[in-house]
GROMACS .gro file of C-alpha atoms in nm:
model
  304
    1MET     CA    1  -4.665  -2.600  -3.692
    2SER     CA    2  -4.719  -2.888  -3.448
    3ASP     CA    3  -4.740  -2.814  -3.075
    4LEU     CA    4  -4.600  -3.161  -3.003
    5PRO     CA    5  -4.276  -3.052  -2.828
    6SER     CA    6  -4.456  -2.831  -2.574
    7ALA     CA    7  -4.741  -3.076  -2.526
    8THR     CA    8  -4.496  -3.364  -2.484
    9LYS     CA    9  -4.307  -3.170  -2.217
   10PHE     CA   10  -4.634  -3.112  -2.030
   11TRP     CA   11  -4.742  -3.478  -2.041
   12ASP     CA   12  -4.397  -3.611  -1.954
   13ALA     CA   13  -4.415  -3.391  -1.642
   14GLU     CA   14  -4.763  -3.522  -1.563
   15VAL     CA   15  -4.631  -3.878  -1.570
   16VAL     CA   16  -4.372  -3.788  -1.303
   17GLU     CA   17  -4.612  -3.590  -1.083
   18ARG     CA   18  -4.983  -3.560  -1.153
   19ARG     CA   19  -5.085  -3.197  -1.096
   20HIS     CA   20  -5.441  -3.193  -1.222
   21SER     CA   21  -5.745  -3.328  -1.041
   22GLU     CA   22  -5.876  -3.665  -1.156
   23TRP     CA   23  -6.241  -3.579  -1.105
   24MET     CA   24  -6.360  -3.907  -1.258
   25GLY     CA   25  -6.171  -4.093  -0.986
   26CYS     CA   26  -6.439  -4.000  -0.732
   27LEU     CA   27  -6.663  -4.306  -0.682
   28GLU     CA   28  -6.988  -4.108  -0.666
   29VAL     CA   29  -6.897  -3.921  -0.983
   30ARG     CA   30  -6.796  -4.242  -1.162
   31GLU     CA   31  -7.124  -4.410  -1.072
   32TYR     CA   32  -7.314  -4.107  -1.203
   33LEU     CA   33  -7.119  -4.111  -1.531
   34ASN     CA   34  -7.172  -4.485  -1.572
   35THR     CA   35  -7.545  -4.438  -1.519
   36LEU     CA   36  -7.550  -4.182  -1.800
   37ILE     CA   37  -7.363  -4.426  -2.022
   38GLY     CA   38  -7.566  -4.740  -1.963
   39GLY     CA   39  -7.841  -4.680  -1.712
   40HIS     CA   40  -7.668  -4.830  -1.406
   41VAL     CA   41  -7.358  -4.773  -1.194
   42GLY     CA   42  -7.169  -5.067  -1.347
   43ALA     CA   43  -7.204  -4.955  -1.709
   44TRP     CA   44  -6.841  -4.865  -1.779
   45PRO     CA   45  -6.753  -4.743  -2.129
   46PHE     CA   46  -6.617  -5.080  -2.238
   47GLU     CA   47  -6.941  -5.249  -2.131
   48TRP     CA   48  -7.119  -5.004  -2.362
   49LEU     CA   49  -6.875  -5.093  -2.640
   50LEU     CA   50  -6.919  -5.470  -2.592
   51GLN     CA   51  -7.295  -5.432  -2.598
   52HIS     CA   52  -7.282  -5.257  -2.935
   53LEU     CA   53  -7.023  -5.494  -3.078
   54GLY     CA   54  -7.258  -5.783  -3.009
   55GLY     CA   55  -6.981  -6.041  -2.980
   56THR     CA   56  -6.770  -5.911  -3.270
   57ARG     CA   57  -6.399  -5.943  -3.197
   58LEU     CA   58  -6.140  -5.689  -3.309
   59PRO     CA   59  -5.823  -5.898  -3.355
   60ARG     CA   60  -5.587  -5.616  -3.451
   61ALA     CA   61  -5.635  -5.270  -3.305
   62LEU     CA   62  -5.461  -4.933  -3.295
   63SER     CA   63  -5.468  -4.701  -2.994
   64ILE     CA   64  -5.389  -4.335  -3.064
   65GLY     CA   65  -5.274  -4.134  -2.764
   66CYS     CA   66  -5.221  -4.442  -2.549
   67GLY     CA   67  -5.068  -4.270  -2.247
   68THR     CA   68  -4.951  -4.530  -1.996
   69GLY     CA   69  -5.139  -4.811  -2.170
   70ALA     CA   70  -5.441  -4.897  -1.956
   71LEU     CA   71  -5.678  -4.919  -2.253
   72GLU     CA   72  -5.456  -5.155  -2.454
   73ARG     CA   73  -5.409  -5.390  -2.159
   74ASP     CA   74  -5.784  -5.392  -2.104
   75LEU     CA   75  -5.846  -5.480  -2.471
   76LEU     CA   76  -5.621  -5.784  -2.438
   77HIS     CA   77  -5.744  -5.880  -2.092
   78ARG     CA   78  -6.106  -5.884  -2.207
   79GLY     CA   79  -6.021  -6.079  -2.522
   80ILE     CA   80  -6.155  -5.804  -2.748
   81SER     CA   81  -5.826  -5.789  -2.940
   82ASP     CA   82  -5.528  -6.020  -2.991
   83ARG     CA   83  -5.274  -5.754  -3.084
   84VAL     CA   84  -5.265  -5.379  -3.029
   85ASP     CA   85  -5.035  -5.118  -3.181
   86ALA     CA   86  -5.027  -4.795  -2.981
   87PHE     CA   87  -4.853  -4.459  -2.999
   88ASP     CA   88  -4.820  -4.141  -2.800
   89GLY     CA   89  -4.614  -3.825  -2.807
   90SER     CA   90  -4.498  -3.863  -2.446
   91LEU     CA   91  -4.187  -4.079  -2.415
   92GLY     CA   92  -4.231  -4.096  -2.039
   93SER     CA   93  -4.579  -4.242  -2.083
   94LEU     CA   94  -4.453  -4.499  -2.331
   95VAL     CA   95  -4.180  -4.616  -2.093
   96LEU     CA   96  -4.442  -4.679  -1.825
   97ALA     CA   97  -4.678  -4.846  -2.074
   98ARG     CA   98  -4.407  -5.093  -2.177
   99GLU     CA   99  -4.312  -5.162  -1.816
  100GLU     CA  100  -4.674  -5.233  -1.722
  101ALA     CA  101  -4.724  -5.454  -2.027
  102ARG     CA  102  -4.409  -5.650  -1.942
  103SER     CA  103  -4.518  -5.694  -1.580
  104VAL     CA  104  -4.846  -5.860  -1.685
  105GLY     CA  105  -4.695  -6.067  -1.966
  106MET     CA  106  -4.854  -5.875  -2.252
  107LEU     CA  107  -4.555  -5.705  -2.414
  108ASP     CA  108  -4.538  -5.962  -2.695
  109ARG     CA  109  -4.886  -5.854  -2.808
  110LEU     CA  110  -4.844  -5.479  -2.760
  111HIS     CA  111  -4.634  -5.264  -2.993
  112TYR     CA  112  -4.567  -4.916  -2.856
  113PHE     CA  113  -4.405  -4.634  -3.050
  114ALA     CA  114  -4.369  -4.256  -3.040
  115ALA     CA  115  -4.539  -4.040  -3.303
  116ASP     CA  116  -4.699  -3.701  -3.360
  117PHE     CA  117  -5.081  -3.709  -3.374
  118ASN     CA  118  -5.073  -3.427  -3.628
  119GLU     CA  119  -4.836  -3.598  -3.873
  120PRO     CA  120  -4.973  -3.953  -3.898
  121PHE     CA  121  -4.809  -4.232  -4.098
  122LEU     CA  122  -5.044  -4.528  -4.074
  123PRO     CA  123  -5.064  -4.847  -4.282
  124ARG     CA  124  -5.373  -4.886  -4.499
  125GLY     CA  125  -5.654  -5.134  -4.442
  126VAL     CA  126  -5.495  -5.335  -4.160
  127TYR     CA  127  -5.687  -5.249  -3.841
  128ASP     CA  128  -6.012  -5.395  -3.716
  129ALA     CA  129  -6.050  -5.100  -3.479
  130VAL     CA  130  -5.892  -4.767  -3.392
  131PHE     CA  131  -5.932  -4.632  -3.039
  132PHE     CA  132  -5.913  -4.280  -2.900
  133HIS     CA  133  -5.935  -4.243  -2.523
  134HIS     CA  134  -5.937  -3.872  -2.433
  135SER     CA  135  -5.669  -3.804  -2.692
  136LEU     CA  136  -5.842  -3.671  -3.005
  137HIS     CA  137  -5.916  -3.337  -2.838
  138HIS     CA  138  -5.537  -3.283  -2.834
  139VAL     CA  139  -5.517  -3.300  -3.215
  140GLY     CA  140  -5.491  -2.977  -3.412
  141LYS     CA  141  -5.486  -3.130  -3.761
  142LEU     CA  142  -5.807  -3.332  -3.754
  143GLU     CA  143  -5.822  -3.324  -4.134
  144LYS     CA  144  -5.488  -3.509  -4.151
  145LEU     CA  145  -5.539  -3.764  -3.875
  146LEU     CA  146  -5.901  -3.866  -3.938
  147PRO     CA  147  -5.859  -3.959  -4.307
  148ALA     CA  148  -5.544  -4.150  -4.213
  149VAL     CA  149  -5.754  -4.342  -3.960
  150MET     CA  150  -6.033  -4.393  -4.213
  151HIS     CA  151  -5.787  -4.553  -4.458
  152ALA     CA  152  -5.605  -4.751  -4.187
  153LEU     CA  153  -5.926  -4.934  -4.095
  154LYS     CA  154  -6.053  -5.240  -4.275
  155PRO     CA  155  -6.383  -5.173  -4.458
  156ASP     CA  156  -6.578  -5.337  -4.176
  157GLY     CA  157  -6.361  -5.187  -3.900
  158TYR     CA  158  -6.465  -4.966  -3.610
  159LEU     CA  159  -6.367  -4.626  -3.480
  160TYR     CA  160  -6.418  -4.591  -3.104
  161LEU     CA  161  -6.403  -4.260  -2.917
  162ASP     CA  162  -6.421  -4.194  -2.546
  163GLU     CA  163  -6.362  -3.825  -2.578
  164PHE     CA  164  -6.400  -3.466  -2.466
  165VAL     CA  165  -6.604  -3.297  -2.740
  166GLY     CA  166  -6.692  -2.980  -2.550
  167PRO     CA  167  -6.604  -2.626  -2.660
  168SER     CA  168  -6.259  -2.566  -2.807
  169ARG     CA  169  -6.006  -2.369  -2.603
  170HIS     CA  170  -6.053  -2.042  -2.796
  171TYR     CA  171  -6.430  -2.043  -2.739
  172TRP     CA  172  -6.415  -1.933  -2.378
  173ASN     CA  173  -6.452  -1.580  -2.246
  174ASP     CA  174  -6.598  -1.423  -1.932
  175GLU     CA  175  -6.948  -1.399  -2.075
  176ARG     CA  176  -6.961  -1.761  -2.197
  177PHE     CA  177  -6.824  -1.887  -1.866
  178ALA     CA  178  -7.044  -1.676  -1.639
  179SER     CA  179  -7.296  -1.950  -1.559
  180GLN     CA  180  -7.037  -2.201  -1.440
  181ARG     CA  181  -6.866  -1.934  -1.232
  182ALA     CA  182  -7.198  -1.842  -1.071
  183LEU     CA  183  -7.257  -2.207  -0.980
  184TYR     CA  184  -6.910  -2.230  -0.830
  185HIS     CA  185  -6.985  -1.941  -0.596
  186GLU     CA  186  -7.333  -2.071  -0.519
  187LEU     CA  187  -7.233  -2.429  -0.437
  188VAL     CA  188  -6.875  -2.413  -0.308
  189PRO     CA  189  -6.824  -2.232   0.025
  190PRO     CA  190  -6.532  -1.985   0.042
  191GLU     CA  191  -6.317  -2.208   0.264
  192ALA     CA  192  -6.336  -2.489   0.004
  193ARG     CA  193  -6.239  -2.278  -0.298
  194LYS     CA  194  -5.888  -2.311  -0.436
  195VAL     CA  195  -5.940  -1.987  -0.627
  196GLU     CA  196  -6.188  -1.705  -0.604
  197LEU     CA  197  -6.237  -1.672  -0.981
  198LEU     CA  198  -6.306  -2.010  -1.138
  199PRO     CA  199  -6.065  -2.059  -1.431
  200THR     CA  200  -6.194  -2.156  -1.773
  201PRO     CA  201  -6.182  -2.534  -1.837
  202VAL     CA  202  -5.858  -2.538  -2.035
  203VAL     CA  203  -5.517  -2.650  -1.909
  204TYR     CA  204  -5.322  -2.369  -2.072
  205GLU     CA  205  -4.986  -2.524  -1.979
  206ASP     CA  206  -5.070  -2.783  -2.247
  207PRO     CA  207  -5.095  -2.604  -2.584
  208SER     CA  208  -5.280  -2.901  -2.733
  209GLU     CA  209  -5.559  -2.907  -2.473
  210ALA     CA  210  -5.904  -2.882  -2.636
  211ILE     CA  211  -5.738  -2.728  -2.940
  212ARG     CA  212  -6.031  -2.816  -3.170
  213SER     CA  213  -6.251  -3.029  -2.945
  214GLY     CA  214  -6.570  -2.852  -3.049
  215GLU     CA  215  -6.517  -2.965  -3.411
  216ILE     CA  216  -6.457  -3.334  -3.344
  217LEU     CA  217  -6.807  -3.469  -3.403
  218GLU     CA  218  -6.849  -3.265  -3.722
  219GLN     CA  219  -6.516  -3.389  -3.859
  220ILE     CA  220  -6.587  -3.751  -3.763
  221ARG     CA  221  -6.911  -3.750  -3.962
  222ILE     CA  222  -6.725  -3.653  -4.280
  223GLY     CA  223  -6.535  -3.981  -4.298
  224PHE     CA  224  -6.738  -4.214  -4.078
  225ASP     CA  225  -7.092  -4.338  -4.028
  226VAL     CA  226  -7.184  -4.314  -3.660
  227GLU     CA  227  -7.354  -4.631  -3.539
  228ALA     CA  228  -7.396  -4.537  -3.174
  229GLN     CA  229  -7.315  -4.251  -2.941
  230VAL     CA  230  -7.396  -4.148  -2.587
  231GLY     CA  231  -7.305  -3.840  -2.388
  232TYR     CA  232  -7.194  -3.854  -2.027
  233GLY     CA  233  -7.185  -3.499  -1.904
  234GLY     CA  234  -6.879  -3.328  -1.759
  235ASN     CA  235  -7.024  -2.981  -1.815
  236ILE     CA  236  -7.019  -2.888  -1.447
  237LEU     CA  237  -6.817  -3.159  -1.277
  238SER     CA  238  -6.507  -3.140  -1.496
  239VAL     CA  239  -6.501  -2.762  -1.457
  240ILE     CA  240  -6.570  -2.714  -1.085
  241PHE     CA  241  -6.434  -3.033  -0.928
  242PRO     CA  242  -6.062  -2.949  -0.981
  243ALA     CA  243  -6.111  -2.605  -0.821
  244VAL     CA  244  -6.235  -2.745  -0.488
  245GLU     CA  245  -6.025  -2.799  -0.176
  246TRP     CA  246  -6.199  -3.124  -0.091
  247GLU     CA  247  -6.052  -3.141   0.257
  248TYR     CA  248  -6.269  -2.842   0.351
  249ALA     CA  249  -6.574  -2.918   0.134
  250PRO     CA  250  -6.915  -3.001   0.282
  251PRO     CA  251  -6.994  -3.375   0.270
  252ASP     CA  252  -7.281  -3.335   0.024
  253LEU     CA  253  -7.094  -3.117  -0.228
  254VAL     CA  254  -7.037  -3.396  -0.483
  255THR     CA  255  -7.407  -3.481  -0.474
  256ARG     CA  256  -7.500  -3.116  -0.524
  257LEU     CA  257  -7.259  -3.078  -0.816
  258ILE     CA  258  -7.405  -3.388  -0.981
  259LYS     CA  259  -7.758  -3.251  -0.935
  260ALA     CA  260  -7.651  -2.917  -1.087
  261GLU     CA  261  -7.507  -3.097  -1.388
  262GLU     CA  262  -7.821  -3.308  -1.432
  263GLU     CA  263  -8.030  -2.989  -1.436
  264TRP     CA  264  -7.785  -2.830  -1.682
  265LEU     CA  265  -7.813  -3.124  -1.922
  266ALA     CA  266  -8.192  -3.143  -1.881
  267HIS     CA  267  -8.210  -2.796  -2.039
  268GLY     CA  268  -8.059  -2.935  -2.359
  269GLU     CA  269  -7.693  -2.843  -2.316
  270PRO     CA  270  -7.472  -3.075  -2.526
  271HIS     CA  271  -7.256  -3.314  -2.325
  272TYR     CA  272  -6.887  -3.233  -2.298
  273LEU     CA  273  -6.797  -3.604  -2.290
  274MET     CA  274  -6.907  -3.859  -2.548
  275LEU     CA  275  -6.873  -4.224  -2.643
  276VAL     CA  276  -6.889  -4.281  -3.019
  277LEU     CA  277  -6.878  -4.599  -3.224
  278ALA     CA  278  -6.849  -4.547  -3.600
  279ARG     CA  279  -6.756  -4.721  -3.926
  280PRO     CA  280  -6.540  -4.580  -4.206
  281LYS     CA  281  -6.714  -4.462  -4.520
  282ARG     CA  282  -6.695  -4.706  -4.810
  283GLY     CA  283  -6.668  -4.689  -5.187
  284LEU     CA  284  -6.744  -4.356  -5.349
  285ALA     CA  285  -6.846  -4.203  -5.015
  286LYS     CA  286  -6.497  -4.277  -4.881
  287TRP     CA  287  -6.325  -4.094  -5.165
  288ILE     CA  288  -6.564  -3.801  -5.137
  289ALA     CA  289  -6.477  -3.787  -4.768
  290SER     CA  290  -6.106  -3.788  -4.852
  291ALA     CA  291  -6.158  -3.497  -5.092
  292ARG     CA  292  -6.352  -3.304  -4.828
  293TYR     CA  293  -6.072  -3.351  -4.575
  294VAL     CA  294  -5.816  -3.228  -4.830
  295ALA     CA  295  -6.032  -2.927  -4.913
  296LYS     CA  296  -6.064  -2.845  -4.545
  297ARG     CA  297  -5.687  -2.860  -4.501
  298ILE     CA  298  -5.640  -2.620  -4.790
  299VAL     CA  299  -5.895  -2.376  -4.651
  300LEU     CA  300  -5.733  -2.383  -4.305
  301ARG     CA  301  -5.386  -2.333  -4.453
  302PHE     CA  302  -5.489  -2.009  -4.624
  303PHE     CA  303  -5.746  -1.864  -4.385
  304ARG     CA  304  -5.616  -1.944  -4.038
   0.00000   0.00000   0.00000
């Protein structure tokens, strides 16, 4: 059963009043993330994408989980694409996306519609690129959506992910979260803590949050050949940042959290956040991939 109704209710509410900390909105954090992506503070994800595209244009694109439409407008503004189809499960987000597109004169090149990520109906072989921007980790039926994406792409098309690929929501327990909780108590003084016990990094009000995030890279490699990928952390910052009362935090706390994350990653911990650029499998490999996705769906149907 799809969790779309509950997830949609959550995200429609978020559009009206944002209740969760936008930790990547902090300038010092953003510069750190950009440095991980491209070696300098100005290396935003799309700069990374353009570098790897090497001048290749993507005339017709699809954005899955478009939210309020910032990514699609950026694709058109930069001249990467000429037309973008985009869908989301949140009607409130789509209303805002259309309004923003109309205000900048782009609505004639943007087609927005509502759909369920877990029950995809996509045309075959029409897109030069498919984009996920922090949306694939909300998908429970990866084995349905990913083959649909694979077949929706042209043979020389691209799959682009800017995504949370950290542990899935059911992974967490007190033992597995002990290290992050210890850091929270070590680095954040009592007066700057929103809570005494740091909560696990899952927004439980959204039943789709990180539902199978830890399986994303594995499932991508079934149907796609990865051409480039780069991790950009989030292991400490995304977990601790939202639990801080920043009005009462010491001025160097962001710097200390970044340093803690750098040390964490230096010990070989996999990044929670990842940029991925991939191509769909071709020929026989594509049909083998399709069969593997079907087999996985059958297994999950009977053993989950």
